[in-house]
PDB file of C-alpha atoms in Angstrom:
ATOM      1  CA  MET L   1     -32.790 -72.910 -18.936  1.00  0.00           C
ATOM      2  CA  ASN L   2     -31.469 -68.949 -19.059  1.00  0.00           C
ATOM      3  CA  ALA L   3     -28.233 -69.023 -20.584  1.00  0.00           C
ATOM      4  CA  ALA L   4     -25.214 -67.253 -19.260  1.00  0.00           C
ATOM      5  CA  PRO L   5     -24.664 -63.702 -20.215  1.00  0.00           C
ATOM      6  CA  PRO L   6     -21.981 -63.418 -22.142  1.00  0.00           C
ATOM      7  CA  THR L   7     -18.739 -62.073 -20.393  1.00  0.00           C
ATOM      8  CA  ALA L   8     -16.512 -59.680 -21.999  1.00  0.00           C
ATOM      9  CA  GLY L   9     -13.490 -61.212 -23.484  1.00  0.00           C
ATOM     10  CA  PRO L  10      -9.791 -59.675 -23.209  1.00  0.00           C
ATOM     11  CA  ARG L  11     -10.280 -57.791 -26.833  1.00  0.00           C
ATOM     12  CA  SER L  12     -13.657 -55.812 -25.162  1.00  0.00           C
ATOM     13  CA  ARG L  13     -11.465 -55.277 -22.207  1.00  0.00           C
ATOM     14  CA  LEU L  14      -8.853 -54.293 -24.242  1.00  0.00           C
ATOM     15  CA  THR L  15     -11.012 -51.568 -25.944  1.00  0.00           C
ATOM     16  CA  GLY L  16     -12.790 -50.311 -23.029  1.00  0.00           C
ATOM     17  CA  ARG L  17      -8.920 -49.493 -21.616  1.00  0.00           C
ATOM     18  CA  THR L  18      -7.989 -48.045 -24.771  1.00  0.00           C
ATOM     19  CA  GLN L  19     -11.572 -45.518 -24.743  1.00  0.00           C
ATOM     20  CA  PHE L  20     -10.618 -44.891 -21.571  1.00  0.00           C
ATOM     21  CA  VAL L  21      -6.566 -43.823 -22.052  1.00  0.00           C
ATOM     22  CA  LEU L  22      -8.082 -41.823 -25.456  1.00  0.00           C
ATOM     23  CA  LEU L  23     -10.750 -39.736 -23.237  1.00  0.00           C
ATOM     24  CA  ALA L  24      -8.154 -39.349 -21.068  1.00  0.00           C
ATOM     25  CA  LEU L  25      -5.443 -37.699 -23.084  1.00  0.00           C
ATOM     26  CA  LEU L  26      -8.270 -35.263 -24.333  1.00  0.00           C
ATOM     27  CA  PHE L  27      -9.156 -34.129 -21.139  1.00  0.00           C
ATOM     28  CA  PHE L  28      -5.821 -33.541 -20.158  1.00  0.00           C
ATOM     29  CA  ALA L  29      -3.839 -32.424 -22.989  1.00  0.00           C
ATOM     30  CA  PRO L  30      -4.636 -28.846 -23.637  1.00  0.00           C
ATOM     31  CA  PHE L  31      -3.893 -27.972 -19.438  1.00  0.00           C
ATOM     32  CA  VAL L  32      -0.746 -30.010 -19.951  1.00  0.00           C
ATOM     33  CA  ALA L  33       0.539 -28.270 -23.306  1.00  0.00           C
ATOM     34  CA  ALA L  34      -0.616 -24.788 -22.196  1.00  0.00           C
ATOM     35  CA  TRP L  35       1.506 -25.535 -18.775  1.00  0.00           C
ATOM     36  CA  SER L  36       4.394 -26.774 -20.959  1.00  0.00           C
ATOM     37  CA  LEU L  37       4.399 -23.504 -22.981  1.00  0.00           C
ATOM     38  CA  TYR L  38       4.048 -21.084 -20.705  1.00  0.00           C
ATOM     39  CA  PHE L  39       6.896 -22.595 -18.076  1.00  0.00           C
ATOM     40  CA  TYR L  40       9.238 -24.442 -20.493  1.00  0.00           C
ATOM     41  CA  PHE L  41       8.494 -22.878 -23.660  1.00  0.00           C
ATOM     42  CA  PRO L  42       8.372 -19.267 -23.165  1.00  0.00           C
ATOM     43  CA  ASP L  43       9.948 -18.403 -26.506  1.00  0.00           C
ATOM     44  CA  ALA L  44       7.089 -19.939 -28.202  1.00  0.00           C
ATOM     45  CA  ARG L  45       3.958 -18.166 -26.588  1.00  0.00           C
ATOM     46  CA  PRO L  46       1.936 -16.059 -28.496  1.00  0.00           C
ATOM     47  CA  THR L  47       3.429 -12.434 -28.874  1.00  0.00           C
ATOM     48  CA  GLY L  48       0.938 -10.798 -27.286  1.00  0.00           C
ATOM     49  CA  THR L  49       1.767 -12.531 -23.828  1.00  0.00           C
ATOM     50  CA  THR L  50       2.950 -10.266 -21.111  1.00  0.00           C
ATOM     51  CA  ASN L  51       3.947 -11.098 -17.772  1.00  0.00           C
ATOM     52  CA  TYR L  52       4.532  -8.217 -15.233  1.00  0.00           C
ATOM     53  CA  GLY L  53       7.020 -10.487 -13.134  1.00  0.00           C
ATOM     54  CA  GLN L  54      10.035 -12.088 -13.984  1.00  0.00           C
ATOM     55  CA  LEU L  55       9.739 -15.768 -15.226  1.00  0.00           C
ATOM     56  CA  VAL L  56      11.446 -18.574 -13.956  1.00  0.00           C
ATOM     57  CA  ASN L  57      12.681 -20.660 -16.419  1.00  0.00           C
ATOM     58  CA  PRO L  58      13.024 -23.894 -15.611  1.00  0.00           C
ATOM     59  CA  PRO L  59      11.195 -23.414 -12.949  1.00  0.00           C
ATOM     60  CA  LEU L  60      13.051 -24.176  -9.235  1.00  0.00           C
ATOM     61  CA  GLN L  61      11.781 -26.734  -6.517  1.00  0.00           C
ATOM     62  CA  LEU L  62      11.389 -24.728  -2.846  1.00  0.00           C
ATOM     63  CA  PRO L  63      14.058 -26.963  -0.534  1.00  0.00           C
ATOM     64  CA  ASN L  64      12.783 -28.425   2.491  1.00  0.00           C
ATOM     65  CA  TRP L  65      13.925 -25.408   4.897  1.00  0.00           C
ATOM     66  CA  SER L  66      13.318 -25.579   8.711  1.00  0.00           C
ATOM     67  CA  LEU L  67      11.106 -23.263   9.466  1.00  0.00           C
ATOM     68  CA  THR L  68      10.610 -21.856  13.024  1.00  0.00           C
ATOM     69  CA  GLU L  69       6.488 -20.994  14.035  1.00  0.00           C
ATOM     70  CA  PRO L  70       5.977 -18.077  16.388  1.00  0.00           C
ATOM     71  CA  ASP L  71       4.862 -19.819  18.485  1.00  0.00           C
ATOM     72  CA  GLY L  72       7.898 -21.772  18.809  1.00  0.00           C
ATOM     73  CA  SER L  73       7.441 -24.749  16.972  1.00  0.00           C
ATOM     74  CA  ALA L  74       9.446 -26.881  14.698  1.00  0.00           C
ATOM     75  CA  SER L  75       8.100 -26.629  10.761  1.00  0.00           C
ATOM     76  CA  THR L  76       9.446 -26.872   7.084  1.00  0.00           C
ATOM     77  CA  THR L  77       8.562 -25.234   3.920  1.00  0.00           C
ATOM     78  CA  GLU L  78       7.106 -29.131   2.625  1.00  0.00           C
ATOM     79  CA  ALA L  79       4.322 -27.918   5.377  1.00  0.00           C
ATOM     80  CA  LEU L  80       3.472 -24.595   2.755  1.00  0.00           C
ATOM     81  CA  ARG L  81       2.681 -26.878  -0.143  1.00  0.00           C
ATOM     82  CA  GLY L  82      -0.772 -27.158  -1.576  1.00  0.00           C
ATOM     83  CA  LYS L  83      -1.717 -23.705  -1.626  1.00  0.00           C
ATOM     84  CA  TRP L  84      -0.046 -20.929  -4.403  1.00  0.00           C
ATOM     85  CA  LEU L  85       2.918 -19.047  -1.744  1.00  0.00           C
ATOM     86  CA  LEU L  86       3.722 -15.420  -2.528  1.00  0.00           C
ATOM     87  CA  ILE L  87       7.158 -15.629  -0.441  1.00  0.00           C
ATOM     88  CA  GLN L  88       8.095 -12.397   1.180  1.00  0.00           C
ATOM     89  CA  LEU L  89      11.452 -12.288   3.166  1.00  0.00           C
ATOM     90  CA  VAL L  90      12.291  -9.832   5.890  1.00  0.00           C
ATOM     91  CA  ASP L  91      15.609  -9.479   7.419  1.00  0.00           C
ATOM     92  CA  GLY L  92      14.982  -7.725  11.358  1.00  0.00           C
ATOM     93  CA  ASP L  93      12.101  -5.849  11.754  1.00  0.00           C
ATOM     94  CA  CYS L  94       9.439  -5.027   9.209  1.00  0.00           C
ATOM     95  CA  GLU L  95      10.010  -1.352   8.614  1.00  0.00           C
ATOM     96  CA  LYS L  96       7.267   1.235   5.976  1.00  0.00           C
ATOM     97  CA  LEU L  97       8.930  -0.732   2.938  1.00  0.00           C
ATOM     98  CA  CYS L  98       8.156  -3.853   4.340  1.00  0.00           C
ATOM     99  CA  THR L  99       4.956  -3.000   5.486  1.00  0.00           C
ATOM    100  CA  ASP L 100       3.605  -1.463   2.204  1.00  0.00           C
ATOM    101  CA  ARG L 101       4.704  -4.660   0.788  1.00  0.00           C
ATOM    102  CA  LEU L 102       2.236  -6.951   2.690  1.00  0.00           C
ATOM    103  CA  VAL L 103      -0.784  -3.771   2.124  1.00  0.00           C
ATOM    104  CA  THR L 104       0.228  -4.689  -1.572  1.00  0.00           C
ATOM    105  CA  THR L 105      -0.026  -8.054  -1.672  1.00  0.00           C
ATOM    106  CA  ARG L 106      -3.343  -7.952   0.580  1.00  0.00           C
ATOM    107  CA  GLN L 107      -4.554  -5.299  -2.184  1.00  0.00           C
ATOM    108  CA  MET L 108      -3.667  -8.103  -4.905  1.00  0.00           C
ATOM    109  CA  ARG L 109      -5.004 -11.216  -2.735  1.00  0.00           C
ATOM    110  CA  THR L 110      -8.522  -9.421  -2.135  1.00  0.00           C
ATOM    111  CA  ALA L 111      -8.936  -8.929  -5.638  1.00  0.00           C
ATOM    112  CA  LEU L 112      -8.717 -12.348  -6.628  1.00  0.00           C
ATOM    113  CA  ALA L 113     -12.246 -12.490  -5.190  1.00  0.00           C
ATOM    114  CA  ALA L 114     -13.356 -16.029  -5.118  1.00  0.00           C
ATOM    115  CA  GLU L 115      -9.606 -17.372  -5.799  1.00  0.00           C
ATOM    116  CA  ARG L 116      -8.243 -15.985  -3.023  1.00  0.00           C
ATOM    117  CA  GLU L 117      -8.252 -18.706  -0.914  1.00  0.00           C
ATOM    118  CA  ARG L 118      -5.677 -20.385  -3.151  1.00  0.00           C
ATOM    119  CA  LEU L 119      -3.119 -17.790  -2.505  1.00  0.00           C
ATOM    120  CA  GLN L 120      -1.236 -18.065   0.024  1.00  0.00           C
ATOM    121  CA  ARG L 121       0.919 -15.201   1.838  1.00  0.00           C
ATOM    122  CA  VAL L 122       4.018 -15.905   3.220  1.00  0.00           C
ATOM    123  CA  VAL L 123       6.722 -14.052   5.153  1.00  0.00           C
ATOM    124  CA  ILE L 124       9.927 -15.504   6.040  1.00  0.00           C
ATOM    125  CA  GLY L 125      12.152 -13.809   8.471  1.00  0.00           C
ATOM    126  CA  ASN L 126      15.411 -14.569  10.450  1.00  0.00           C
ATOM    127  CA  ASP L 127      14.120 -13.246  13.904  1.00  0.00           C
ATOM    128  CA  ALA L 128      11.608 -15.706  15.255  1.00  0.00           C
ATOM    129  CA  ALA L 129      11.013 -13.002  18.304  1.00  0.00           C
ATOM    130  CA  GLY L 130      10.565 -10.296  15.820  1.00  0.00           C
ATOM    131  CA  LEU L 131       7.915 -12.079  13.604  1.00  0.00           C
ATOM    132  CA  ALA L 132       6.234 -13.095  16.527  1.00  0.00           C
ATOM    133  CA  ALA L 133       6.051  -9.462  17.709  1.00  0.00           C
ATOM    134  CA  LEU L 134       4.983  -8.567  14.057  1.00  0.00           C
ATOM    135  CA  GLN L 135       2.214 -11.148  14.033  1.00  0.00           C
ATOM    136  CA  SER L 136       0.783 -10.040  16.934  1.00  0.00           C
ATOM    137  CA  ARG L 137       1.162  -5.946  15.889  1.00  0.00           C
ATOM    138  CA  LEU L 138      -0.300  -6.758  12.633  1.00  0.00           C
ATOM    139  CA  ALA L 139      -2.902  -9.440  13.217  1.00  0.00           C
ATOM    140  CA  ALA L 140      -5.942  -7.311  12.841  1.00  0.00           C
ATOM    141  CA  GLU L 141      -4.867  -5.650   9.776  1.00  0.00           C
ATOM    142  CA  GLN L 142      -3.333  -8.772   8.155  1.00  0.00           C
ATOM    143  CA  PRO L 143      -4.598 -11.767   9.664  1.00  0.00           C
ATOM    144  CA  ASP L 144      -4.344 -14.282   6.633  1.00  0.00           C
ATOM    145  CA  VAL L 145      -0.361 -14.044   6.421  1.00  0.00           C
ATOM    146  CA  SER L 146       1.413 -16.857   7.248  1.00  0.00           C
ATOM    147  CA  TRP L 147       4.916 -16.042   9.668  1.00  0.00           C
ATOM    148  CA  HIS L 148       8.169 -18.772   9.766  1.00  0.00           C
ATOM    149  CA  ALA L 149      11.722 -17.956  10.694  1.00  0.00           C
ATOM    150  CA  ILE L 150      14.218 -19.438   8.916  1.00  0.00           C
ATOM    151  CA  ALA L 151      18.232 -19.991  10.520  1.00  0.00           C
ATOM    152  CA  ASP L 152      19.787 -18.673   7.135  1.00  0.00           C
ATOM    153  CA  LEU L 153      17.917 -16.048   5.335  1.00  0.00           C
ATOM    154  CA  GLY L 154      20.909 -15.718   3.132  1.00  0.00           C
ATOM    155  CA  GLU L 155      20.666 -18.972   2.130  1.00  0.00           C
ATOM    156  CA  ALA L 156      17.206 -18.196   1.088  1.00  0.00           C
ATOM    157  CA  ARG L 157      18.120 -15.332  -1.044  1.00  0.00           C
ATOM    158  CA  ARG L 158      20.408 -17.448  -2.733  1.00  0.00           C
ATOM    159  CA  PHE L 159      17.857 -20.025  -3.914  1.00  0.00           C
ATOM    160  CA  PHE L 160      15.568 -17.003  -5.457  1.00  0.00           C
ATOM    161  CA  GLY L 161      18.409 -15.222  -7.166  1.00  0.00           C
ATOM    162  CA  SER L 162      17.546 -12.174  -5.617  1.00  0.00           C
ATOM    163  CA  ILE L 163      19.381  -9.782  -2.981  1.00  0.00           C
ATOM    164  CA  ASP L 164      16.648  -6.958  -3.719  1.00  0.00           C
ATOM    165  CA  ALA L 165      15.055  -6.750   0.139  1.00  0.00           C
ATOM    166  CA  GLU L 166      11.919  -5.752  -1.569  1.00  0.00           C
ATOM    167  CA  ALA L 167      11.547  -8.692  -4.160  1.00  0.00           C
ATOM    168  CA  LEU L 168       8.015 -11.227  -3.656  1.00  0.00           C
ATOM    169  CA  PHE L 169       8.448 -14.648  -4.974  1.00  0.00           C
ATOM    170  CA  LEU L 170       5.852 -16.533  -6.468  1.00  0.00           C
ATOM    171  CA  VAL L 171       5.639 -20.175  -5.756  1.00  0.00           C
ATOM    172  CA  ASP L 172       2.807 -23.016  -6.793  1.00  0.00           C
ATOM    173  CA  PRO L 173       1.556 -25.798  -4.806  1.00  0.00           C
ATOM    174  CA  ALA L 174       4.008 -28.898  -5.695  1.00  0.00           C
ATOM    175  CA  GLY L 175       6.794 -26.444  -4.472  1.00  0.00           C
ATOM    176  CA  ASN L 176       7.828 -24.445  -7.942  1.00  0.00           C
ATOM    177  CA  TYR L 177       9.099 -21.209  -7.236  1.00  0.00           C
ATOM    178  CA  LEU L 178       8.095 -19.715 -10.569  1.00  0.00           C
ATOM    179  CA  MET L 179       8.168 -15.720 -11.033  1.00  0.00           C
ATOM    180  CA  LEU L 180       9.749 -13.084  -9.207  1.00  0.00           C
ATOM    181  CA  TYR L 181       8.638  -9.663  -8.767  1.00  0.00           C
ATOM    182  CA  PRO L 182      10.805  -7.492  -7.909  1.00  0.00           C
ATOM    183  CA  GLY L 183      11.077  -4.178  -5.644  1.00  0.00           C
ATOM    184  CA  GLY L 184      10.996  -0.588  -6.664  1.00  0.00           C
ATOM    185  CA  HIS L 185       8.588   1.512  -8.304  1.00  0.00           C
ATOM    186  CA  GLY L 186       8.049  -1.363 -10.500  1.00  0.00           C
ATOM    187  CA  VAL L 187       4.799  -4.192 -10.712  1.00  0.00           C
ATOM    188  CA  GLN L 188       4.628  -3.880  -6.972  1.00  0.00           C
ATOM    189  CA  ALA L 189       3.682  -0.209  -7.043  1.00  0.00           C
ATOM    190  CA  ASP L 190       0.938  -1.276  -8.399  1.00  0.00           C
ATOM    191  CA  PHE L 191      -1.113  -4.624  -7.854  1.00  0.00           C
ATOM    192  CA  LYS L 192      -3.076  -5.298 -10.558  1.00  0.00           C
ATOM    193  CA  GLY L 193      -0.070  -6.218 -12.717  1.00  0.00           C
ATOM    194  CA  MET L 194       0.882  -9.125 -10.262  1.00  0.00           C
ATOM    195  CA  GLN L 195      -2.952 -10.150  -9.952  1.00  0.00           C
ATOM    196  CA  LYS L 196      -3.099 -10.481 -13.913  1.00  0.00           C
ATOM    197  CA  ASP L 197      -0.290 -13.129 -13.439  1.00  0.00           C
ATOM    198  CA  ILE L 198      -1.623 -14.529 -10.626  1.00  0.00           C
ATOM    199  CA  ASN L 199      -5.252 -15.267 -12.464  1.00  0.00           C
ATOM    200  CA  LYS L 200      -3.518 -16.199 -15.576  1.00  0.00           C
ATOM    201  CA  LEU L 201      -2.108 -18.928 -13.339  1.00  0.00           C
ATOM    202  CA  LEU L 202      -4.819 -19.922 -11.473  1.00  0.00           C
ATOM    203  CA  LYS L 203      -6.756 -20.613 -14.876  1.00  0.00           C
ATOM    204  CA  LEU L 204      -4.106 -22.820 -16.623  1.00  0.00           C
ATOM    205  CA  SER L 205      -3.634 -25.239 -13.083  1.00  0.00           C
ATOM    206  CA  ARG L 206      -6.289 -26.002 -10.938  1.00  0.00           C
ATOM    207  CA  LEU L 207      -3.898 -27.176  -7.943  1.00  0.00           C
ATOM    208  CA  GLY L 208      -4.347 -25.696  -4.969  1.00  0.00           C
TER     209      GLY L 208
END
């Protein structure tokens, strides 16, 4: 009669579990260390590290604001999670400076090549009807933009910490506000600096 195969005892099961935990730590530790260094300990980063935007330290959690879609349906900022967001705030009509920013961010997103689908461009304004008309007018030029209206645009500006009407704001897929890009003739005049920042972040994180 054949003997029953030996079963793994508590000690061997514990050893297997310990090996699994150690392998997981070895796999994730470099990512966790790089992420923490980049966002929470900017002074400890290598001296050659350059950010073209202004790092938000510590990152801030994006509030779950109520939004109105161009078709009149209700939504929230929570529904935007899952991708990297480049947010543009619009007061009233989107005039030349506003449309220029849309052109810049479109060029930057296109330059991300295969990674561009991980980045969602978002416009949040305070005029639902105006945004719907803007979406219709720019549909051919800006097909990937996500348009949303908010009741109190001032609340959004206070959260992002900028009254600069031309600023852009970068939010990660978990809803963390990470970086501010001021308007004017700085990094927005040439999208390549913004692209370098976002490429770095996409390499650090596989989220989104």
